[in-house]
GROMACS .gro file of C-alpha atoms in nm:
model
  433
    1MET     CA    1  -0.475   5.295  37.593
    2GLN     CA    2  -0.726   5.416  37.339
    3LYS     CA    3  -0.647   5.771  37.440
    4THR     CA    4  -0.271   5.704  37.380
    5ASN     CA    5  -0.337   5.556  37.037
    6LEU     CA    6  -0.538   5.857  36.939
    7TYR     CA    7  -0.263   6.088  37.053
    8LEU     CA    8   0.003   5.889  36.856
    9HIS     CA    9  -0.215   5.890  36.547
   10LYS     CA   10  -0.254   6.263  36.578
   11ILE     CA   11   0.123   6.316  36.602
   12ILE     CA   12   0.184   6.098  36.295
   13LYS     CA   13  -0.085   6.275  36.101
   14ASN     CA   14   0.052   6.618  36.185
   15ASN     CA   15   0.416   6.519  36.107
   16LEU     CA   16   0.359   6.280  35.817
   17TYR     CA   17   0.587   6.463  35.568
   18LEU     CA   18   0.869   6.491  35.821
   19ILE     CA   19   0.847   6.120  35.900
   20LEU     CA   20   0.850   6.030  35.532
   21LEU     CA   21   1.153   6.252  35.475
   22ILE     CA   22   1.344   6.086  35.763
   23PHE     CA   23   1.253   5.743  35.630
   24LEU     CA   24   1.366   5.838  35.278
   25LEU     CA   25   1.696   5.974  35.411
   26PHE     CA   26   1.760   5.659  35.612
   27PHE     CA   27   1.682   5.440  35.309
   28THR     CA   28   1.919   5.642  35.087
   29ILE     CA   29   2.205   5.609  35.338
   30LEU     CA   30   2.145   5.236  35.364
   31ILE     CA   31   2.149   5.184  34.982
   32THR     CA   32   2.459   5.402  34.938
   33ASN     CA   33   2.655   5.205  35.199
   34PHE     CA   34   2.549   4.881  35.040
   35TYR     CA   35   2.662   4.997  34.693
   36SER     CA   36   2.997   5.126  34.825
   37ILE     CA   37   3.074   4.796  34.993
   38ASN     CA   38   2.986   4.602  34.678
   39LYS     CA   39   3.177   4.847  34.456
   40GLU     CA   40   3.492   4.803  34.666
   41ASN     CA   41   3.453   4.427  34.648
   42ASN     CA   42   3.397   4.444  34.271
   43GLU     CA   43   3.703   4.665  34.222
   44ASN     CA   44   3.916   4.429  34.429
   45ASN     CA   45   3.789   4.137  34.228
   46LEU     CA   46   3.861   4.319  33.900
   47ILE     CA   47   4.217   4.408  34.010
   48ASN     CA   48   4.281   4.050  34.116
   49PHE     CA   49   4.143   3.934  33.781
   50LEU     CA   50   4.366   4.167  33.580
   51ASN     CA   51   4.671   4.071  33.786
   52ASN     CA   52   4.618   3.709  33.706
   53SER     CA   53   4.939   3.583  33.536
   54TYR     CA   54   4.750   3.357  33.298
   55LEU     CA   55   4.537   3.647  33.181
   56LYS     CA   56   4.848   3.862  33.124
   57LYS     CA   57   5.007   3.594  32.910
   58SER     CA   58   4.689   3.555  32.709
   59LEU     CA   59   4.658   3.930  32.649
   60ASN     CA   60   5.024   3.955  32.542
   61LEU     CA   61   4.974   3.670  32.299
   62ILE     CA   62   4.667   3.836  32.151
   63VAL     CA   63   4.840   4.175  32.119
   64ASN     CA   64   5.148   4.022  31.957
   65ASN     CA   65   4.932   3.838  31.708
   66LEU     CA   66   4.745   4.159  31.626
   67THR     CA   67   5.070   4.351  31.546
   68PRO     CA   68   5.137   4.304  31.170
   69LYS     CA   69   5.463   4.141  31.072
   70PHE     CA   70   5.529   4.410  30.811
   71SER     CA   71   5.462   4.781  30.819
   72TYR     CA   72   5.509   5.041  30.544
   73ILE     CA   73   5.655   5.389  30.580
   74ASP     CA   74   5.632   5.636  30.291
   75PHE     CA   75   5.839   5.952  30.244
   76GLU     CA   76   5.818   6.237  29.996
   77VAL     CA   77   6.155   6.408  29.955
   78GLU     CA   78   6.157   6.772  30.065
   79LYS     CA   79   6.409   7.048  30.006
   80GLY     CA   80   6.738   6.967  30.179
   81ASP     CA   81   6.659   6.597  30.233
   82THR     CA   82   6.925   6.332  30.180
   83PHE     CA   83   6.885   5.956  30.186
   84GLU     CA   84   7.083   5.935  30.510
   85LYS     CA   85   6.863   6.204  30.671
   86ILE     CA   86   6.549   6.010  30.577
   87VAL     CA   87   6.685   5.678  30.710
   88LYS     CA   88   6.768   5.844  31.044
   89GLN     CA   89   6.396   5.909  31.095
   90LEU     CA   90   6.317   5.537  31.095
   91ASN     CA   91   6.270   5.351  31.423
   92LEU     CA   92   6.569   5.122  31.367
   93SER     CA   93   6.889   5.038  31.549
   94PRO     CA   94   7.197   5.249  31.466
   95THR     CA   95   7.360   4.939  31.315
   96GLU     CA   96   7.065   4.881  31.083
   97LYS     CA   97   7.056   5.245  30.971
   98LYS     CA   98   7.430   5.242  30.898
   99LEU     CA   99   7.395   4.921  30.695
  100ILE     CA  100   7.114   5.060  30.477
  101VAL     CA  101   7.297   5.386  30.403
  102SER     CA  102   7.625   5.212  30.319
  103LYS     CA  103   7.463   4.956  30.086
  104LEU     CA  104   7.243   5.195  29.890
  105SER     CA  105   7.474   5.496  29.873
  106LYS     CA  106   7.677   5.309  29.612
  107PHE     CA  107   7.402   5.401  29.364
  108LYS     CA  108   7.453   5.752  29.223
  109PHE     CA  109   7.084   5.843  29.195
  110VAL     CA  110   7.030   5.760  29.565
  111ASN     CA  111   7.268   6.043  29.652
  112ASN     CA  112   7.092   6.288  29.418
  113LEU     CA  113   6.736   6.297  29.545
  114TYR     CA  114   6.498   6.558  29.410
  115ARG     CA  115   6.207   6.739  29.569
  116GLY     CA  116   5.881   6.543  29.544
  117GLN     CA  117   6.057   6.209  29.488
  118LYS     CA  118   5.886   5.917  29.665
  119ILE     CA  119   6.066   5.661  29.884
  120SER     CA  120   5.897   5.367  30.061
  121PHE     CA  121   6.030   5.131  30.328
  122LYS     CA  122   5.886   4.788  30.408
  123ILE     CA  123   5.974   4.710  30.772
  124ASN     CA  124   5.989   4.359  30.921
  125ASN     CA  125   5.863   4.410  31.280
  126SER     CA  126   5.998   4.079  31.409
  127LYS     CA  127   6.273   4.133  31.663
  128PRO     CA  128   6.522   4.269  31.576
  129ILE     CA  129   6.337   4.517  31.351
  130LYS     CA  130   6.488   4.529  31.002
  131VAL     CA  131   6.418   4.686  30.666
  132PHE     CA  132   6.288   4.421  30.428
  133GLU     CA  133   6.240   4.625  30.110
  134ILE     CA  134   6.309   4.979  29.983
  135SER     CA  135   6.141   5.140  29.680
  136ILE     CA  136   6.290   5.458  29.534
  137GLU     CA  137   6.115   5.642  29.254
  138LYS     CA  138   6.383   5.725  28.997
  139SER     CA  139   6.144   5.897  28.757
  140LYS     CA  140   5.775   5.907  28.682
  141THR     CA  141   5.815   5.595  28.473
  142LYS     CA  142   6.084   5.401  28.662
  143THR     CA  143   6.117   5.275  29.020
  144PHE     CA  144   6.413   5.093  29.177
  145VAL     CA  145   6.325   4.822  29.430
  146PHE     CA  146   6.592   4.699  29.674
  147ASP     CA  147   6.492   4.358  29.811
  148ARG     CA  148   6.658   4.209  30.120
  149LYS     CA  149   6.655   3.837  30.178
  150ASP     CA  150   6.594   3.713  30.534
  151GLY     CA  151   6.913   3.685  30.738
  152LEU     CA  152   7.130   3.856  30.475
  153GLU     CA  153   7.302   4.193  30.497
  154LYS     CA  154   7.282   4.276  30.129
  155PHE     CA  155   7.012   4.401  29.895
  156GLU     CA  156   6.925   4.277  29.549
  157HIS     CA  157   6.788   4.547  29.321
  158LYS     CA  158   6.566   4.556  29.016
  159GLU     CA  159   6.420   4.829  28.797
  160ILE     CA  160   6.045   4.838  28.748
  161SER     CA  161   5.907   5.031  28.452
  162LYS     CA  162   5.546   5.139  28.437
  163ASN     CA  163   5.351   5.037  28.129
  164LEU     CA  164   5.271   5.368  27.964
  165ASN     CA  165   5.087   5.455  27.647
  166GLN     CA  166   5.255   5.696  27.407
  167LEU     CA  167   5.048   5.984  27.271
  168ILE     CA  168   5.182   6.225  27.008
  169ILE     CA  169   5.067   6.583  27.068
  170TYR     CA  170   5.039   6.867  26.817
  171LYS     CA  171   5.000   7.227  26.937
  172GLU     CA  172   5.011   7.562  26.766
  173SER     CA  173   4.955   7.915  26.888
  174ILE     CA  174   5.002   8.284  26.814
  175ILE     CA  175   5.247   8.455  27.048
  176THR     CA  176   5.058   8.746  27.205
  177ASN     CA  177   5.282   8.821  27.502
  178SER     CA  178   5.574   8.580  27.534
  179LEU     CA  179   5.653   8.236  27.400
  180TYR     CA  180   5.634   8.087  27.749
  181SER     CA  181   5.294   8.235  27.844
  182SER     CA  182   5.144   8.151  27.505
  183ALA     CA  183   5.265   7.789  27.531
  184ILE     CA  184   5.137   7.754  27.889
  185ASN     CA  185   4.796   7.883  27.780
  186LYS     CA  186   4.787   7.604  27.519
  187GLY     CA  187   4.850   7.344  27.790
  188ILE     CA  188   5.207   7.259  27.688
  189GLU     CA  189   5.415   7.113  27.972
  190PRO     CA  190   5.685   7.351  28.112
  191ASN     CA  191   5.975   7.111  28.044
  192ILE     CA  192   5.871   7.092  27.677
  193ILE     CA  193   5.868   7.473  27.660
  194ILE     CA  194   6.219   7.487  27.806
  195GLU     CA  195   6.340   7.228  27.556
  196PHE     CA  196   6.172   7.424  27.272
  197ALA     CA  197   6.356   7.738  27.382
  198ARG     CA  198   6.681   7.542  27.413
  199ILE     CA  199   6.682   7.407  27.059
  200TYR     CA  200   6.601   7.750  26.913
  201GLY     CA  201   6.839   7.927  27.151
  202PHE     CA  202   7.126   7.862  26.911
  203GLN     CA  203   6.984   8.086  26.641
  204ILE     CA  204   6.701   8.294  26.795
  205ASP     CA  205   6.732   8.588  27.035
  206PHE     CA  206   6.410   8.551  27.236
  207GLN     CA  207   6.429   8.912  27.353
  208ARG     CA  208   6.457   9.080  27.012
  209ASP     CA  209   6.371   8.831  26.737
  210ILE     CA  210   6.018   8.742  26.853
  211TRP     CA  211   5.744   8.997  26.779
  212LYS     CA  212   5.381   9.010  26.880
  213ASN     CA  213   5.161   8.787  26.661
  214ASP     CA  214   5.449   8.561  26.560
  215SER     CA  215   5.351   8.195  26.601
  216PHE     CA  216   5.481   7.845  26.665
  217GLN     CA  217   5.397   7.481  26.591
  218ILE     CA  218   5.520   7.181  26.786
  219ILE     CA  219   5.486   6.802  26.785
  220TYR     CA  220   5.608   6.614  27.091
  221GLU     CA  221   5.572   6.286  27.281
  222THR     CA  222   5.370   6.230  27.599
  223PHE     CA  223   5.331   5.912  27.803
  224LEU     CA  224   5.003   5.826  27.976
  225ASP     CA  225   4.918   5.581  28.254
  226SER     CA  226   4.612   5.353  28.257
  227ASP     CA  227   4.397   5.648  28.371
  228ASN     CA  228   4.513   5.855  28.071
  229LYS     CA  229   4.706   6.086  28.302
  230VAL     CA  230   5.026   6.235  28.157
  231LEU     CA  231   5.314   6.097  28.364
  232ASP     CA  232   5.604   6.205  28.146
  233THR     CA  233   5.697   6.382  27.827
  234GLY     CA  234   5.943   6.273  27.563
  235LYS     CA  235   6.119   6.426  27.264
  236ILE     CA  236   6.018   6.719  27.048
  237LEU     CA  237   5.972   6.554  26.707
  238TYR     CA  238   5.903   6.870  26.507
  239ALA     CA  239   5.911   7.242  26.579
  240ASN     CA  240   5.842   7.553  26.377
  241LEU     CA  241   5.890   7.908  26.499
  242ILE     CA  242   5.733   8.147  26.250
  243LEU     CA  243   5.891   8.491  26.286
  244GLN     CA  244   5.757   8.780  26.077
  245GLY     CA  245   5.620   8.529  25.828
  246LYS     CA  246   5.948   8.334  25.797
  247GLU     CA  247   5.929   7.968  25.894
  248ASN     CA  248   6.207   7.802  26.094
  249ASP     CA  249   6.128   7.429  26.071
  250LEU     CA  250   6.329   7.181  26.278
  251TYR     CA  251   6.310   6.801  26.250
  252ILE     CA  252   6.443   6.547  26.495
  253PHE     CA  253   6.684   6.286  26.359
  254LYS     CA  254   6.896   6.021  26.527
  255THR     CA  255   7.265   6.023  26.438
  256LYS     CA  256   7.549   5.817  26.580
  257ASP     CA  257   7.579   6.081  26.856
  258GLY     CA  258   7.212   6.058  26.952
  259TYR     CA  259   6.903   6.263  26.870
  260GLU     CA  260   6.952   6.612  26.728
  261HIS     CA  261   6.737   6.870  26.550
  262PHE     CA  262   6.810   6.971  26.191
  263ASP     CA  263   6.673   7.234  25.956
  264PRO     CA  264   6.510   7.125  25.624
  265ALA     CA  265   6.851   7.133  25.450
  266GLY     CA  266   6.998   6.882  25.697
  267ARG     CA  267   7.203   7.135  25.895
  268SER     CA  268   7.221   7.079  26.271
  269ILE     CA  269   7.099   7.376  26.475
  270LYS     CA  270   7.347   7.289  26.749
  271LYS     CA  271   7.629   7.543  26.763
  272SER     CA  272   7.921   7.601  26.992
  273LEU     CA  273   7.732   7.847  27.214
  274MET     CA  274   7.370   7.945  27.256
  275LYS     CA  275   7.288   8.303  27.163
  276THR     CA  276   7.073   8.357  27.474
  277PRO     CA  277   7.108   8.134  27.786
  278ILE     CA  278   6.775   8.240  27.936
  279ASN     CA  279   6.413   8.239  27.821
  280GLY     CA  280   6.156   8.510  27.889
  281ALA     CA  281   6.411   8.775  27.983
  282ARG     CA  282   6.456   9.136  27.871
  283LEU     CA  283   6.789   9.272  27.749
  284SER     CA  284   6.846   9.541  28.013
  285SER     CA  285   7.207   9.641  27.956
  286ASN     CA  286   7.433   9.597  27.654
  287PHE     CA  287   7.804   9.533  27.634
  288GLY     CA  288   8.001   9.863  27.645
  289VAL     CA  289   8.056  10.181  27.845
  290ARG     CA  290   7.767  10.276  28.071
  291LYS     CA  291   7.694  10.465  28.393
  292HIS     CA  292   7.715  10.209  28.671
  293PRO     CA  293   7.375  10.191  28.850
  294ILE     CA  294   7.534  10.156  29.195
  295LEU     CA  295   7.879  10.319  29.171
  296GLY     CA  296   7.735  10.618  28.983
  297TYR     CA  297   8.015  10.675  28.731
  298ASN     CA  298   8.087  10.557  28.377
  299LYS     CA  299   8.245  10.217  28.360
  300MET     CA  300   8.302   9.954  28.093
  301HIS     CA  301   8.031   9.688  28.111
  302ARG     CA  302   8.200   9.373  27.985
  303GLY     CA  303   7.892   9.156  27.961
  304THR     CA  304   7.523   9.150  27.876
  305ASP     CA  305   7.246   9.186  28.135
  306PHE     CA  306   6.912   9.009  28.103
  307ALA     CA  307   6.639   9.124  28.343
  308ALA     CA  308   6.401   8.845  28.445
  309PRO     CA  309   6.186   8.745  28.743
  310GLU     CA  310   6.374   8.592  29.035
  311GLY     CA  311   6.397   8.214  28.998
  312THR     CA  312   6.393   8.210  28.615
  313PRO     CA  313   6.602   7.910  28.494
  314ILE     CA  314   6.945   7.980  28.340
  315MET     CA  315   7.094   7.739  28.085
  316ALA     CA  316   7.453   7.647  28.005
  317SER     CA  317   7.540   7.807  27.670
  318GLY     CA  318   7.737   7.505  27.562
  319ASP     CA  319   7.894   7.177  27.668
  320GLY     CA  320   8.179   7.221  27.909
  321LYS     CA  321   8.332   7.188  28.253
  322ILE     CA  322   8.242   7.408  28.550
  323VAL     CA  323   8.558   7.578  28.677
  324ARG     CA  324   8.384   7.812  28.922
  325ALA     CA  325   8.060   7.775  29.120
  326ARG     CA  326   8.080   7.992  29.430
  327TRP     CA  327   8.050   8.342  29.569
  328CYS     CA  328   8.228   8.593  29.346
  329GLY     CA  329   8.212   8.917  29.546
  330ALA     CA  330   8.033   9.187  29.345
  331GLY     CA  331   7.907   8.916  29.107
  332GLY     CA  332   7.731   8.733  29.391
  333ASN     CA  333   7.671   8.365  29.326
  334CYS     CA  334   7.839   8.294  28.994
  335ILE     CA  335   7.927   8.009  28.761
  336LYS     CA  336   8.207   7.993  28.506
  337ILE     CA  337   8.210   7.724  28.237
  338LYS     CA  338   8.510   7.638  28.023
  339HIS     CA  339   8.373   7.509  27.692
  340ASN     CA  340   8.701   7.446  27.507
  341SER     CA  341   9.045   7.598  27.468
  342THR     CA  342   8.886   7.908  27.310
  343TYR     CA  343   8.554   7.986  27.479
  344SER     CA  344   8.439   8.030  27.839
  345THR     CA  345   8.116   8.182  27.977
  346VAL     CA  346   8.025   8.343  28.310
  347TYR     CA  347   7.682   8.369  28.476
  348ALA     CA  348   7.656   8.611  28.771
  349HIS     CA  349   7.411   8.734  29.041
  350LEU     CA  350   7.241   8.393  29.063
  351LYS     CA  351   6.992   8.324  29.340
  352LYS     CA  352   7.112   7.966  29.368
  353PHE     CA  353   7.274   7.682  29.172
  354SER     CA  354   7.091   7.379  29.034
  355ARG     CA  355   7.133   7.040  29.196
  356GLY     CA  356   7.468   6.882  29.110
  357ILE     CA  357   7.628   7.207  28.991
  358ARG     CA  358   7.974   7.225  29.146
  359GLU     CA  359   8.330   7.293  29.041
  360GLY     CA  360   8.465   7.009  28.829
  361ALA     CA  361   8.123   6.890  28.708
  362ARG     CA  362   8.053   6.863  28.335
  363VAL     CA  363   7.739   7.015  28.186
  364LYS     CA  364   7.555   6.979  27.855
  365GLN     CA  365   7.438   7.258  27.633
  366GLY     CA  366   7.094   7.379  27.745
  367GLN     CA  367   7.121   7.218  28.091
  368ILE     CA  368   6.971   7.425  28.375
  369ILE     CA  369   7.264   7.539  28.589
  370GLY     CA  370   7.105   7.801  28.816
  371TYR     CA  371   6.832   8.055  28.871
  372VAL     CA  372   6.807   8.432  28.833
  373GLY     CA  373   6.872   8.631  29.149
  374SER     CA  374   7.006   8.963  29.273
  375THR     CA  375   7.308   8.857  29.478
  376GLY     CA  376   7.625   9.064  29.502
  377MET     CA  377   7.632   9.421  29.370
  378SER     CA  378   7.292   9.430  29.201
  379THR     CA  379   6.989   9.660  29.189
  380GLY     CA  380   6.739   9.390  29.097
  381PRO     CA  381   6.701   9.033  28.968
  382HIS     CA  382   6.892   8.979  28.645
  383LEU     CA  383   7.154   8.761  28.477
  384HIS     CA  384   7.495   8.912  28.400
  385TYR     CA  385   7.623   8.700  28.110
  386VAL     CA  386   7.984   8.711  27.987
  387VAL     CA  387   8.148   8.536  27.691
  388ILE     CA  388   8.527   8.505  27.703
  389PHE     CA  389   8.715   8.441  27.378
  390ASN     CA  390   9.086   8.355  27.413
  391GLY     CA  391   9.093   8.519  27.756
  392LYS     CA  392   8.919   8.840  27.642
  393LYS     CA  393   8.561   8.938  27.730
  394ILE     CA  394   8.360   9.001  27.414
  395ASN     CA  395   8.008   9.107  27.315
  396SER     CA  396   7.801   8.788  27.318
  397GLN     CA  397   7.529   8.944  27.101
  398LYS     CA  398   7.772   9.008  26.813
  399LEU     CA  399   7.944   8.673  26.835
  400LYS     CA  400   7.961   8.484  26.505
  401LEU     CA  401   7.891   8.128  26.610
  402PRO     CA  402   8.021   7.837  26.402
  403SER     CA  403   7.753   7.627  26.235
  404GLY     CA  404   7.675   7.271  26.335
  405LYS     CA  405   7.735   6.966  26.127
  406ILE     CA  406   7.565   6.901  25.793
  407LEU     CA  407   7.420   6.558  25.712
  408LYS     CA  408   7.575   6.394  25.407
  409LYS     CA  409   7.541   6.084  25.190
  410LYS     CA  410   7.355   5.797  25.358
  411GLU     CA  411   7.262   5.999  25.667
  412ARG     CA  412   7.115   6.273  25.447
  413GLU     CA  413   6.905   6.017  25.258
  414LEU     CA  414   6.771   5.872  25.583
  415PHE     CA  415   6.700   6.222  25.713
  416GLU     CA  416   6.495   6.308  25.402
  417VAL     CA  417   6.281   5.997  25.455
  418SER     CA  418   6.236   6.085  25.824
  419LYS     CA  419   6.145   6.444  25.733
  420ILE     CA  420   5.874   6.327  25.491
  421LYS     CA  421   5.725   6.099  25.759
  422LEU     CA  422   5.716   6.386  26.010
  423ASN     CA  423   5.550   6.616  25.756
  424VAL     CA  424   5.283   6.348  25.689
  425LEU     CA  425   5.235   6.306  26.067
  426LYS     CA  426   5.196   6.683  26.103
  427SER     CA  427   4.926   6.690  25.832
  428LYS     CA  428   4.734   6.404  25.998
  429LEU     CA  429   4.747   6.567  26.341
  430ILE     CA  430   4.631   6.903  26.202
  431SER     CA  431   4.343   6.744  26.009
  432SER     CA  432   4.236   6.544  26.319
  433GLN     CA  433   4.193   6.870  26.508
   0.00000   0.00000   0.00000
């Protein structure tokens, strides 16, 4: 027996590591089986727990309470967007979408959205999902809010105006390159520059009358929000374009027809047609016989060409009705405006028309009607401008334009007072700088 024990002890001693390895392997298998059995039981218990009908009802109640009653969806209008196209993107029933479009399309500005315009929808998520409120930015200072009462299929609307602070700005500069670039360098807003060019466009040829080192002065309105950020600009109160030492002062004055600009003698600068319907362009081809750049032979050129970068705004030379706004063959995209029984003007090779420009529409003098392009028979971006007098095409640059009205009697007295006030304002603004 003692001999057997010694032999067993010897075997264990010589195979100790093997025995320990077998024991460790057996223990691992045992633990793994135990864990697997418990895991399966735990998973079954968890599944049974989740399938419990009372738990499901509780979870649904919690989720429903967590979903907000109202949600907000904001849009920024992009090129080609319409109100109907925007509404179609909302997660609403076809009936609800149709109702919204039909109710709001009665408002003209809703059908004339512009790029960058902001539209917000307040959605009531209670079944059935409905639009509760719609906010449409009409301008930087005005927003229209369409409010829908619960259970009703109509919207009440109201206009909300932002409280803005008016700030009168005075700027002056020497023209080193062009009026536009010099004004931009002084921090003048682009729409003010266009308006400045418009009011002088009746008497100044911006291609030939402005020389290097001429200068300008301008006083205009701006409107600031609570953070002193310029949200909008207003009227040009005073302007002076100094050409070769000669001053051309203009003062704003309100008549029965609205605000107009007058020279120091009380003569309105508004004439029947503007001398140049485009700013920052170069006169590239005069009226008369010339060698056609494409056809290669001499041909009568019955218009005036202004070379300008593609996309440069083109203005209506005068008030009138658009009688053509379409493709005109060799003239590409063109617009024809009938101003009265005597005068009509044509604008050819346009890249595109401005929003709302169509046949039958009425336009105001200085209104942007299109943009410079090179459509039709053209060798490069330019405006082909034609003036028609009693059915005959004439040289627009030699046209003798009738003068505007002259203030008289009581209006002239009021204008003189207004002019003095503007001159005092100008002196104060200059001294403050």
